C-alpha cells in the first residue's frame, strides 16, 4: 500500500498513474498503481520505489553564505538527539510508539520558506524487545524489562556523517562550489538566472566520463583498497564483488550500502508545456527529496530547484513553462502545502496554500490567468473543518477566496485536472459503488457540474485532456480488458480508438504539443509502448528493448523524452529518436551514473521466475541471486496490492543480494501488469486469500528448485507487502517462513479501516466485499492480529510514526495481542517517517538491521 503520498498512483490522467514511480512504492520496485489502492511507498518503490536521499548539499548556479545564526542553528541540530533522549532511555507513555507531533511554523503567503521546517528533525528511533544496537541482539520473551514499565528500550541512535557526493560538473575529489539553498535566500535576493539550453553538449547514456574513472577509488574513502586484499566488513563478514560484478573489487557492507543509497531515485517526471525542460523529484541527493530540472536538449546537467529538510514532490508545470508547482508535507504525514518555484529563482519556494493543514490536498494546477489555483481537498471551507469526500476548489491567490467548484458525495481519491485552456476541470467520482469510478466535468466557475463518462456503477474509467482542451482521452474497463476512446466536448460523442481484448492497456495520455496518444501496455510486468494517431488510427509500436522505456513527451526538436530503468539501471530521463529506440543511442538528461561510484556490473540482474499456484494459476516473480553459497532467501513482497514489480533497480533488494541472500519479488494475483482478470482475481477471496497462497507456492518452488532451503526463508515488504508478511508469519510453519519483517503493514483490518485516510476506505470495501459492518467475519478472519499465537518464527516490526495510511494504531493493537500470547518480537520505529521508510539515513539503519535480523534468524534455526 502507499506511494509517497498515498496508496495509489498520480499522473496527468484522472484516476490512474503514468507508469512513473511518482506516487508510489513507495518501496523500491517500480509499481504501477491505480487510484484508490494501497500502494507500497519506497519509491525506488521506489519504485520499492517510494525513495531516499543522501550527501552534501550542492547544485545550482549561485552560492550563498552561511550566516552566524545558521551556523549556530546547524550546530544545535547536529548536537541534538532524538527528543533529547539518551540511548537506551525509556520513553514515557506508550514507549514503543511515541505520538508527539512536530509542526512547521506558520508561514504567511508570499514569505520565503526555503529554510522552513529544518528545526528539530529527528533521526531514526528504534524500540525492541532486545538489547540495543551494537550488542548481540539476544531476543527475550515478551515480559517487561525491569528498567522500563512498558518493557521497551530505545535503541541507540545510528547517525552517519553526510558523505560528499559527486557534483554535477566536477570529478571525484575536486572541490565543488558550495551552494546552500536551505536558508537565507530571501525574496529580495538577486534572481538566479538559468542558462538557456544551447544544444552544445550531451552525455551518452550509461557511460561515465573518462575523467571520473581514475579517481573512483578516492571516492571510496577508508574502504578503498588498491591492493585487492580483503577488507573486514562490519559484523564480521566481507563482500567480494567480482566475476559478473564490476571493477569495484571490495567494499564493506556499509560502504556498499552508502553507494547504493547514493543512486538517486527519480519519480514524477514532467516535460514542460513548451518542451524545453523536464522536471522531476529526486530522492537520494540530499536528506529529503528535492526538485530538479534539466533542458530536454541535453545541453546542461540537472539544476537543483529546491533544497529542503522535507520531501518536496513535483505537482505540475505552470502554463507558461516558467515555474513548477510542488508540494511538501511534514515527516511523511501526507498533509501537503503547495509552493511555486520559478526557474529563474532556484531555491525560493513561494507558498500558495497554508502550512500544516488538517486536511489532505490533492493536485494543484495554476490557471492560465496566473491567479487561480485548482486542487482537491477534503475540506469544507465554510466551516473550516475536514470532511470525508474531496471537494474541488478554485483558489484565488490574490484575494484568498476559495470557491467550491464540485462537491462529490463520498470519499475517494480525487486528483482534478484543469484543461490547458482553463475553461473546465475533469475529475473522478466514486459515489455509486466502491469498485467503480465515473468521470465528471465542471466549468471553471462551478456553474455546471455533470457526469460525462459512466460505464456502470462498479466499472472504472480514467481520463485525461487532449492539448486542445476540447477532447478527452479515456480508458474504460470491460469484463476482462480495457479499451481506449475519445470523448468530444462539443458533440458529446464517443469514438473508440483501441478495442482489443488481447491487449493489456494500463495507461493512455496525450502529451503537450503532440498529435499522438501514448499507449502503455504492461505485458508480463514489462512496459510495451506505442504512439497512436487519434485521427487516422495509425499506431507505431516501439520495439522491445532490455529494461523498461516509457515515452513521456516530444522534445522541442521532435525527438522524444522518456523514462528508462532496469534492475541494473537507475531510473533515468533520456532523449531518443523514434527511428533508433536502443539504450545504446539514448542521451541521459539526468547523468545519473556521474553521482555514484557504482557501475551496472555491480548490481544483480532480475531473472524472470515462474511457478504455479494452488489453483493452477501461473504466477511470475523476479529472482535476484547472490554469488556463492547463500545465507538464506528473502521474499520481498510489493505493496498495492493493485501494483506490480518490474525489472527495476531496488536498493533494498540489491543490498540483500550483496549480503549473501537470494531475493524473490513475486507478482501475486491482484497485481497489475498481467491483465485485468488477473488484477481482479484478488477480489474473489478478499485480502488474505489466495494471493497469499501465490506467495507460499513461490517459496515452495524456490525450495524445489534448490534455490532456497527449508528454515532459511524470510519475508518482508511495505504496506500491503507488510500485511502479507504478517499473514505469512502467522499462518506458515518456520520451515517455510522462518522470519518476517513487516513494514507499515496492516495487522487488524478493522483498525486499519477506522484509522486510515478517508479516501482509502472505499478501496478496503472494494477489496473485501464491503465494510466491517457489512462483512465483519471476513475482516476478522483476514486480520493477522487474531493469529499471532501461531507465530513460530522470528519477528521484527517496522513502522513510521507519522503514517496516515497504515497508522501506528495497527502496531499498538498487535503489540497487545503479542504480549498476551507471550510471543517475542522486535520493534523498530521512525518518528520522522510516514508510509514507508524513505529518508536515506533511516533507510541505512533499516537495511542494515534487516540484513542482520534475517542472518540471525536463519542461523538460529
Coordinates of C-alpha atoms in Angstrom, one line a residue, residues 12-519:
X12 CA -1.9 13.6 -15.7
X13 CA -4.8 11.2 -16.1
X14 CA -7.7 11.4 -13.8
X15 CA -7.8 8.2 -11.9
X16 CA -4.5 6.5 -12.7
X17 CA -0.8 7.0 -12.7
X18 CA 1.5 7.4 -15.7
X19 CA 3.8 4.4 -15.2
X20 CA 6.0 6.7 -13.1
X21 CA 7.4 5.9 -9.7
X22 CA 5.9 9.3 -8.8
X23 CA 3.4 8.5 -6.2
X24 CA 4.3 5.0 -5.4
X25 CA 6.1 2.1 -3.9
X26 CA 6.6 3.6 -2.3
X27 CA 9.2 0.8 -1.9
X28 CA 11.9 0.2 -4.2
X29 CA 10.4 -1.8 -7.1
X30 CA 8.6 0.2 -9.7
X31 CA 5.0 -0.5 -9.1
X32 CA 2.2 0.8 -11.3
X33 CA -0.7 1.6 -9.1
X34 CA -4.3 2.8 -9.7
X35 CA -6.0 5.4 -7.7
X36 CA -7.9 4.0 -4.8
X37 CA -5.4 1.4 -3.9
X38 CA -2.9 0.8 -1.1
X39 CA 0.4 1.0 -2.8
X40 CA 3.9 0.4 -1.3
X41 CA 5.9 3.6 -0.7
X42 CA 9.6 3.1 -1.1
X43 CA 10.0 4.6 -4.4
X44 CA 12.9 3.0 -5.8
X45 CA 9.4 1.6 -4.5
X46 CA 10.5 3.1 -5.3
X47 CA 9.7 2.1 -7.3
X48 CA 10.3 -0.4 -3.8
X49 CA 10.1 2.8 -5.2
X50 CA 8.5 5.1 -2.9
X51 CA 12.9 6.7 -2.0
X52 CA 16.0 8.0 -0.4
X53 CA 18.3 11.0 -0.1
X54 CA 21.9 11.4 0.9
X55 CA 25.0 13.5 0.9
X56 CA 26.3 17.0 0.9
X57 CA 24.2 19.9 -0.4
X58 CA 25.4 21.3 -3.7
X59 CA 24.0 22.2 -7.0
X60 CA 22.7 25.3 -8.6
X61 CA 24.2 28.4 -10.1
X62 CA 24.8 30.7 -7.2
X63 CA 26.5 30.3 -3.8
X64 CA 25.0 31.8 -0.6
X65 CA 26.9 32.5 2.6
X66 CA 26.1 30.8 5.8
X67 CA 25.1 33.3 8.4
X68 CA 26.2 33.1 12.1
X69 CA 22.7 32.3 13.1
X70 CA 22.6 29.5 10.6
X71 CA 25.9 28.1 11.9
X72 CA 24.6 28.1 15.5
X73 CA 21.4 26.5 14.3
X74 CA 23.2 23.8 12.4
X75 CA 25.5 23.1 15.4
X76 CA 22.4 22.8 17.5
X77 CA 20.9 20.3 15.1
X78 CA 24.0 18.2 14.9
X79 CA 24.2 18.1 18.7
X80 CA 20.6 17.4 19.3
X81 CA 19.4 13.8 19.9
X82 CA 16.1 12.3 19.3
X83 CA 13.9 14.5 21.5
X84 CA 17.0 14.9 23.7
X85 CA 16.8 11.3 24.8
X86 CA 19.8 9.2 25.7
X87 CA 20.4 5.8 24.0
X88 CA 18.6 3.1 26.0
X89 CA 16.4 5.6 27.8
X90 CA 12.8 4.6 28.2
X91 CA 10.1 6.9 26.7
X92 CA 7.1 7.8 28.8
X93 CA 3.6 6.9 27.7
X94 CA 3.5 4.1 25.2
X95 CA 7.2 3.6 25.0
X96 CA 7.3 1.8 21.7
X97 CA 5.1 4.2 19.8
X98 CA 5.6 7.9 20.6
X99 CA 2.9 10.1 19.2
X100 CA 4.3 13.6 19.7
X101 CA 4.0 15.6 16.5
X102 CA 6.2 18.4 15.3
X103 CA 4.6 21.2 13.3
X104 CA 6.1 23.6 10.8
X105 CA 5.9 27.2 11.9
X106 CA 3.1 29.1 10.1
X107 CA 4.3 31.0 7.1
X108 CA 2.5 33.9 5.7
X109 CA 1.6 33.9 2.0
X110 CA 4.5 35.3 0.0
X111 CA 7.1 34.7 2.7
X112 CA 10.3 32.9 1.8
X113 CA 10.2 29.4 3.1
X114 CA 13.4 28.0 1.6
X115 CA 14.7 27.1 5.0
X116 CA 11.5 26.4 6.9
X117 CA 11.0 23.3 8.8
X118 CA 14.6 22.3 9.4
X119 CA 14.5 22.6 13.1
X120 CA 14.4 19.5 15.3
X121 CA 14.2 17.0 12.6
X122 CA 14.5 13.7 14.5
X123 CA 16.5 10.7 13.4
X124 CA 15.5 7.1 13.5
X125 CA 14.1 5.9 16.7
X126 CA 14.2 2.2 17.4
X127 CA 12.4 0.2 20.1
X128 CA 12.7 -3.5 20.5
X129 CA 12.3 -6.5 22.8
X130 CA 16.1 -6.9 22.6
X131 CA 19.3 -5.3 23.7
X132 CA 20.4 -2.0 21.9
X133 CA 22.1 -1.9 18.6
X134 CA 25.8 -2.8 18.9
X135 CA 25.2 -5.7 21.1
X136 CA 24.4 -9.3 20.3
X137 CA 20.6 -8.8 19.8
X138 CA 19.7 -11.6 22.1
X139 CA 15.9 -11.5 21.8
X140 CA 14.0 -12.0 25.0
X141 CA 10.4 -13.0 25.6
X142 CA 7.5 -10.6 25.8
X143 CA 7.9 -9.9 29.5
X144 CA 8.5 -6.3 30.7
X145 CA 12.1 -5.3 31.4
X146 CA 12.9 -4.0 34.9
X147 CA 14.2 -0.7 33.7
X148 CA 11.1 0.3 31.9
X149 CA 7.4 -0.2 33.0
X150 CA 6.5 -0.7 29.3
X151 CA 9.0 -3.5 28.6
X152 CA 10.8 -1.5 25.9
X153 CA 14.2 0.0 25.4
X154 CA 15.1 2.8 23.0
X155 CA 17.8 1.7 20.5
X156 CA 21.0 3.6 20.1
X157 CA 20.7 6.4 17.5
X158 CA 22.6 5.5 14.4
X159 CA 23.8 8.7 12.8
X160 CA 26.1 8.9 9.9
X161 CA 28.0 11.8 8.6
X162 CA 26.8 13.1 5.3
X163 CA 29.1 11.9 2.6
X164 CA 30.4 14.0 -0.2
X165 CA 28.6 13.4 -3.4
X166 CA 29.9 13.9 -6.9
X167 CA 29.0 17.4 -8.1
X168 CA 27.3 17.8 -11.5
X169 CA 30.3 19.3 -13.2
X170 CA 33.4 18.1 -11.4
X171 CA 35.4 15.0 -10.9
X172 CA 35.5 13.0 -7.7
X173 CA 37.9 14.6 -5.3
X174 CA 37.6 18.1 -6.9
X175 CA 36.3 20.8 -4.6
X176 CA 32.7 21.6 -5.6
X177 CA 31.3 25.1 -5.4
X178 CA 29.4 25.3 -2.1
X179 CA 25.7 26.1 -2.5
X180 CA 23.1 26.2 0.2
X181 CA 19.5 26.8 -0.7
X182 CA 18.2 25.7 2.7
X183 CA 18.3 29.0 4.4
X184 CA 18.7 32.7 3.9
X185 CA 17.7 33.0 0.3
X186 CA 15.1 35.8 0.6
X187 CA 12.6 37.1 -1.9
X188 CA 14.6 40.3 -2.3
X189 CA 17.8 38.5 -3.2
X190 CA 19.2 38.8 -6.7
X191 CA 17.4 36.4 -9.0
X192 CA 19.4 33.4 -10.2
X193 CA 19.2 33.2 -13.9
X194 CA 19.3 29.8 -15.6
X195 CA 21.4 29.5 -18.7
X196 CA 19.4 28.9 -21.8
X197 CA 19.7 25.4 -23.4
X198 CA 22.2 25.6 -26.2
X199 CA 22.4 22.1 -27.5
X200 CA 26.2 22.4 -27.4
X201 CA 27.0 19.3 -25.4
X202 CA 25.3 16.0 -24.4
X203 CA 26.2 12.9 -22.4
X204 CA 25.7 9.5 -23.9
X205 CA 23.5 7.3 -21.7
X206 CA 25.1 4.7 -19.5
X207 CA 28.8 5.7 -19.5
X208 CA 30.9 7.6 -17.0
X209 CA 33.1 10.4 -18.4
X210 CA 36.6 9.1 -18.6
X211 CA 37.9 11.8 -16.3
X212 CA 35.9 10.4 -13.5
X213 CA 37.1 6.8 -13.7
X214 CA 40.7 7.1 -12.5
X215 CA 39.6 8.8 -9.3
X216 CA 36.8 6.4 -8.3
X217 CA 38.9 4.7 -5.6
X218 CA 39.4 8.0 -3.9
X219 CA 35.7 8.4 -3.5
X220 CA 35.5 5.2 -1.5
X221 CA 37.2 6.8 1.5
X222 CA 38.5 4.4 4.1
X223 CA 37.0 1.4 2.3
X224 CA 39.2 1.8 -0.8
X225 CA 41.8 -0.9 -1.2
X226 CA 44.1 -0.7 -4.2
X227 CA 46.0 -3.8 -3.4
X228 CA 42.9 -6.1 -3.7
X229 CA 43.4 -7.6 -0.2
X230 CA 40.1 -8.4 1.5
X231 CA 38.5 -5.7 3.8
X232 CA 36.9 -6.6 7.0
X233 CA 33.2 -6.0 7.0
X234 CA 31.1 -4.7 9.8
X235 CA 29.5 -7.6 11.6
X236 CA 32.5 -9.9 10.7
X237 CA 32.0 -10.7 7.1
X238 CA 33.3 -9.3 3.9
X239 CA 31.8 -8.7 0.5
X240 CA 33.6 -9.5 -2.7
X241 CA 32.4 -8.0 -6.0
X242 CA 33.9 -10.0 -8.8
X243 CA 33.1 -12.2 -11.7
X244 CA 29.9 -10.8 -13.1
X245 CA 30.3 -7.8 -10.9
X246 CA 32.4 -4.7 -11.6
X247 CA 35.8 -3.2 -11.2
X248 CA 35.0 -2.1 -7.6
X249 CA 36.7 -5.1 -6.1
X250 CA 36.0 -4.9 -2.4
X251 CA 33.7 -2.8 -0.1
X252 CA 32.4 -3.4 3.3
X253 CA 28.7 -3.7 3.9
X254 CA 28.1 -0.1 4.9
X255 CA 30.2 1.3 2.1
X256 CA 28.3 -0.7 -0.5
X257 CA 25.0 0.4 1.1
X258 CA 26.2 4.0 1.0
X259 CA 27.0 3.6 -2.7
X260 CA 23.5 2.1 -3.3
X261 CA 21.8 5.0 -1.5
X262 CA 23.9 7.5 -3.5
X263 CA 22.0 6.4 -6.6
X264 CA 19.2 9.0 -6.9
X265 CA 15.7 7.6 -7.2
X266 CA 13.6 9.6 -9.7
X267 CA 9.8 10.0 -9.5
X268 CA 7.2 12.1 -11.2
X269 CA 8.9 13.5 -14.3
X270 CA 7.0 16.0 -16.4
X271 CA 8.1 17.8 -19.5
X272 CA 7.3 21.5 -19.6
X273 CA 4.4 22.7 -21.9
X274 CA 6.9 24.2 -24.3
X275 CA 9.0 21.0 -24.5
X276 CA 12.3 22.7 -23.5
X277 CA 12.6 21.5 -19.9
X278 CA 11.9 18.3 -17.9
X279 CA 11.4 18.5 -14.1
X280 CA 11.3 15.7 -11.5
X281 CA 11.7 14.8 -7.9
X282 CA 15.0 13.1 -6.9
X283 CA 15.4 11.0 -3.7
X284 CA 19.0 10.3 -2.7
X285 CA 20.8 13.5 -3.4
X286 CA 20.1 15.2 -0.1
X287 CA 18.4 14.5 3.2
X288 CA 15.0 14.7 1.5
X289 CA 13.5 14.6 -1.9
X290 CA 14.1 17.7 -4.0
X291 CA 13.1 19.1 -7.4
X292 CA 15.5 19.1 -10.3
X293 CA 15.1 20.5 -13.8
X294 CA 17.2 19.8 -17.0
X295 CA 16.9 21.1 -20.6
X296 CA 15.5 18.5 -22.9
X297 CA 18.2 19.1 -25.5
X298 CA 20.8 17.7 -23.0
X299 CA 23.0 20.8 -23.1
X300 CA 23.3 21.2 -19.4
X301 CA 23.4 19.0 -16.3
X302 CA 20.5 18.9 -13.9
X303 CA 19.8 22.1 -12.0
X304 CA 18.5 21.9 -8.4
X305 CA 15.4 24.0 -7.8
X306 CA 14.9 23.1 -4.1
X307 CA 16.9 22.0 -1.1
X308 CA 14.6 21.2 1.8
X309 CA 14.6 19.1 5.0
X310 CA 11.3 17.5 4.0
X311 CA 10.3 15.6 0.8
X312 CA 9.4 18.0 -2.0
X313 CA 7.4 16.5 -4.8
X314 CA 6.6 17.8 -8.3
X315 CA 2.9 18.5 -8.9
X316 CA 2.7 20.4 -12.2
X317 CA 4.2 23.0 -14.5
X318 CA 2.7 26.4 -14.9
X319 CA 1.2 27.0 -18.3
X320 CA 4.0 29.4 -19.4
X321 CA 6.7 26.8 -18.6
X322 CA 8.4 29.4 -16.3
X323 CA 7.8 27.7 -13.0
X324 CA 6.7 24.4 -11.3
X325 CA 4.2 23.8 -8.5
X326 CA 5.5 21.5 -5.8
X327 CA 4.1 20.0 -2.6
X328 CA 5.7 19.3 0.8
X329 CA 4.4 17.6 3.8
X330 CA 5.8 17.1 7.3
X331 CA 7.7 13.8 8.1
X332 CA 5.6 11.9 5.6
X333 CA 2.2 12.8 7.2
X334 CA 0.8 13.5 3.7
X335 CA -0.8 16.8 4.7
X336 CA 0.8 18.8 1.9
X337 CA 1.4 22.5 1.3
X338 CA 1.7 23.8 -2.2
X339 CA 4.5 26.1 -3.4
X340 CA 5.6 27.8 -6.6
X341 CA 9.2 27.7 -7.6
X342 CA 10.3 29.9 -10.5
X343 CA 13.1 28.6 -12.8
X344 CA 14.7 32.0 -12.6
X345 CA 14.9 31.8 -8.8
X346 CA 16.1 28.3 -7.7
X347 CA 15.8 27.8 -4.0
X348 CA 13.0 30.2 -3.5
X349 CA 9.7 28.4 -2.6
X350 CA 6.7 30.7 -2.7
X351 CA 3.9 29.3 -0.5
X352 CA 0.5 29.1 -2.2
X353 CA -1.5 27.3 0.5
X354 CA -1.4 27.1 4.3
X355 CA 1.2 25.1 6.1
X356 CA 0.4 22.0 8.2
X357 CA -3.2 21.7 7.1
X358 CA -5.5 19.3 8.9
X359 CA -6.8 18.0 5.6
X360 CA -5.4 16.2 2.6
X361 CA -4.8 18.3 -0.5
X362 CA -4.8 16.6 -4.0
X363 CA -3.3 18.0 -7.2
X364 CA -2.6 21.7 -7.9
X365 CA -2.6 23.5 -11.3
X366 CA -2.2 27.2 -12.0
X367 CA -4.8 28.7 -14.3
X368 CA -3.5 30.4 -17.4
X369 CA -4.6 33.7 -15.9
X370 CA -1.9 33.2 -13.2
X371 CA -4.3 34.0 -10.5
X372 CA -6.4 30.9 -9.8
X373 CA -5.2 27.6 -8.3
X374 CA -7.2 24.4 -8.8
X375 CA -6.9 21.5 -6.4
X376 CA -8.9 19.0 -4.4
X377 CA -9.2 18.9 -0.6
X378 CA -11.3 17.0 2.0
X379 CA -12.2 20.4 3.5
X380 CA -15.5 22.3 4.0
X381 CA -14.2 25.8 3.6
X382 CA -17.3 27.3 5.1
X383 CA -16.8 25.6 8.5
X384 CA -13.0 25.2 8.1
X385 CA -13.3 21.5 9.1
X386 CA -12.1 18.4 7.4
X387 CA -14.7 16.2 5.7
X388 CA -14.9 12.7 4.2
X389 CA -15.2 13.5 0.5
X390 CA -12.7 15.5 -1.5
X391 CA -14.2 18.7 -3.0
X392 CA -12.8 20.6 -6.0
X393 CA -11.6 24.2 -5.3
X394 CA -10.7 27.2 -7.3
X395 CA -8.4 29.2 -5.0
X396 CA -7.9 32.9 -5.8
X397 CA -4.2 33.7 -5.0
X398 CA -4.8 37.4 -4.9
X399 CA -7.9 37.6 -2.6
X400 CA -7.5 34.2 -0.8
X401 CA -11.1 33.3 -1.7
X402 CA -11.7 29.5 -2.2
X403 CA -14.7 28.7 -4.4
X404 CA -16.1 25.2 -4.3
X405 CA -16.5 24.0 -7.9
X406 CA -17.7 20.5 -7.2
X407 CA -18.9 18.5 -4.2
X408 CA -18.6 14.7 -4.6
X409 CA -20.7 12.9 -2.0
X410 CA -18.4 10.1 -1.0
X411 CA -14.8 9.7 -0.1
X412 CA -12.4 8.8 -2.9
X413 CA -9.0 9.8 -4.1
X414 CA -9.7 12.8 -6.3
X415 CA -6.9 14.5 -8.3
X416 CA -8.6 17.2 -10.5
X417 CA -7.2 18.0 -13.9
X418 CA -7.6 21.5 -15.5
X419 CA -7.6 21.7 -19.2
X420 CA -4.9 23.7 -20.9
X421 CA -7.3 26.5 -22.0
X422 CA -8.5 27.0 -18.4
X423 CA -12.3 26.5 -19.1
X424 CA -13.1 23.2 -17.5
X425 CA -11.9 20.7 -14.8
X426 CA -12.0 17.0 -15.2
X427 CA -12.2 14.8 -12.0
X428 CA -13.3 11.3 -10.9
X429 CA -16.1 10.3 -8.5
X430 CA -16.9 7.0 -6.8
X431 CA -20.3 7.9 -5.4
X432 CA -22.1 4.9 -7.0
X433 CA -20.0 1.9 -5.9
X434 CA -16.7 1.4 -4.2
X435 CA -15.4 -0.7 -7.1
X436 CA -16.4 1.8 -9.8
X437 CA -15.3 5.2 -10.9
X438 CA -17.0 7.7 -13.2
X439 CA -15.7 10.9 -14.8
X440 CA -17.3 14.3 -14.2
X441 CA -16.7 17.7 -15.8
X442 CA -17.2 21.1 -14.2
X443 CA -16.7 24.5 -15.7
X444 CA -14.1 26.9 -14.1
X445 CA -16.9 29.0 -12.4
X446 CA -18.6 25.9 -10.9
X447 CA -21.9 26.7 -12.6
X448 CA -22.3 23.3 -14.4
X449 CA -21.1 20.1 -12.8
X450 CA -22.0 16.9 -14.7
X451 CA -21.2 13.3 -15.2
X452 CA -19.8 12.6 -18.7
X453 CA -18.4 9.0 -18.6
X454 CA -20.2 6.2 -16.9
X455 CA -19.8 2.5 -18.0
X456 CA -21.6 1.0 -15.0
X457 CA -21.6 1.6 -11.2
X458 CA -18.9 -1.0 -10.5
X459 CA -16.8 -0.2 -13.6
X460 CA -13.8 2.1 -13.6
X461 CA -13.0 4.7 -16.2
X462 CA -9.9 7.0 -16.3
X463 CA -9.4 10.1 -18.4
X464 CA -7.1 13.0 -19.3
X465 CA -7.2 16.0 -21.6
X466 CA -6.1 16.5 -25.1
X467 CA -3.9 19.6 -25.5
X468 CA -6.7 21.4 -27.3
X469 CA -8.8 21.3 -24.1
X470 CA -11.9 20.2 -26.1
X471 CA -11.4 16.4 -26.2
X472 CA -10.8 13.8 -23.5
X473 CA -8.9 10.6 -23.9
X474 CA -10.2 7.9 -21.6
X475 CA -9.5 4.3 -20.7
X476 CA -12.6 2.2 -19.8
X477 CA -12.8 -1.2 -18.2
X478 CA -14.7 -4.0 -19.9
X479 CA -15.2 -7.5 -18.5
X480 CA -11.5 -8.6 -18.7
X481 CA -9.7 -5.8 -20.6
X482 CA -9.6 -2.0 -21.1
X483 CA -10.3 -0.1 -24.2
X484 CA -9.3 3.5 -25.3
X485 CA -11.7 6.1 -26.5
X486 CA -12.1 9.8 -27.2
X487 CA -15.0 12.0 -25.8
X488 CA -15.7 15.2 -27.8
X489 CA -16.9 18.0 -25.6
X490 CA -18.7 19.9 -28.4
X491 CA -20.7 17.0 -29.7
X492 CA -20.7 14.9 -26.5
X493 CA -19.9 11.8 -28.6
X494 CA -17.6 8.8 -28.0
X495 CA -15.2 7.4 -30.6
X496 CA -13.3 4.2 -29.8
X497 CA -9.6 4.1 -30.7
X498 CA -8.5 0.7 -29.4
X499 CA -10.8 -2.1 -28.6
X500 CA -8.7 -5.3 -28.4
X501 CA -9.3 -8.0 -25.7
X502 CA -5.8 -9.4 -26.3
X503 CA -4.0 -6.2 -25.2
X504 CA -3.4 -5.2 -21.5
X505 CA -3.5 -1.4 -21.8
X506 CA -2.9 0.2 -18.4
X507 CA -2.3 3.9 -19.4
X508 CA -3.0 6.3 -22.2
X509 CA -2.4 10.1 -22.4
X510 CA -1.7 12.8 -25.0
X511 CA 1.4 15.0 -24.1
X512 CA 1.7 18.7 -24.8
X513 CA 2.4 19.6 -28.5
X514 CA 1.8 16.0 -29.6
X515 CA -0.7 14.8 -32.1
X516 CA -0.1 11.2 -30.8
X517 CA -1.5 9.5 -27.8
X518 CA 1.0 7.4 -25.8
X519 CA -0.4 3.9 -25.2

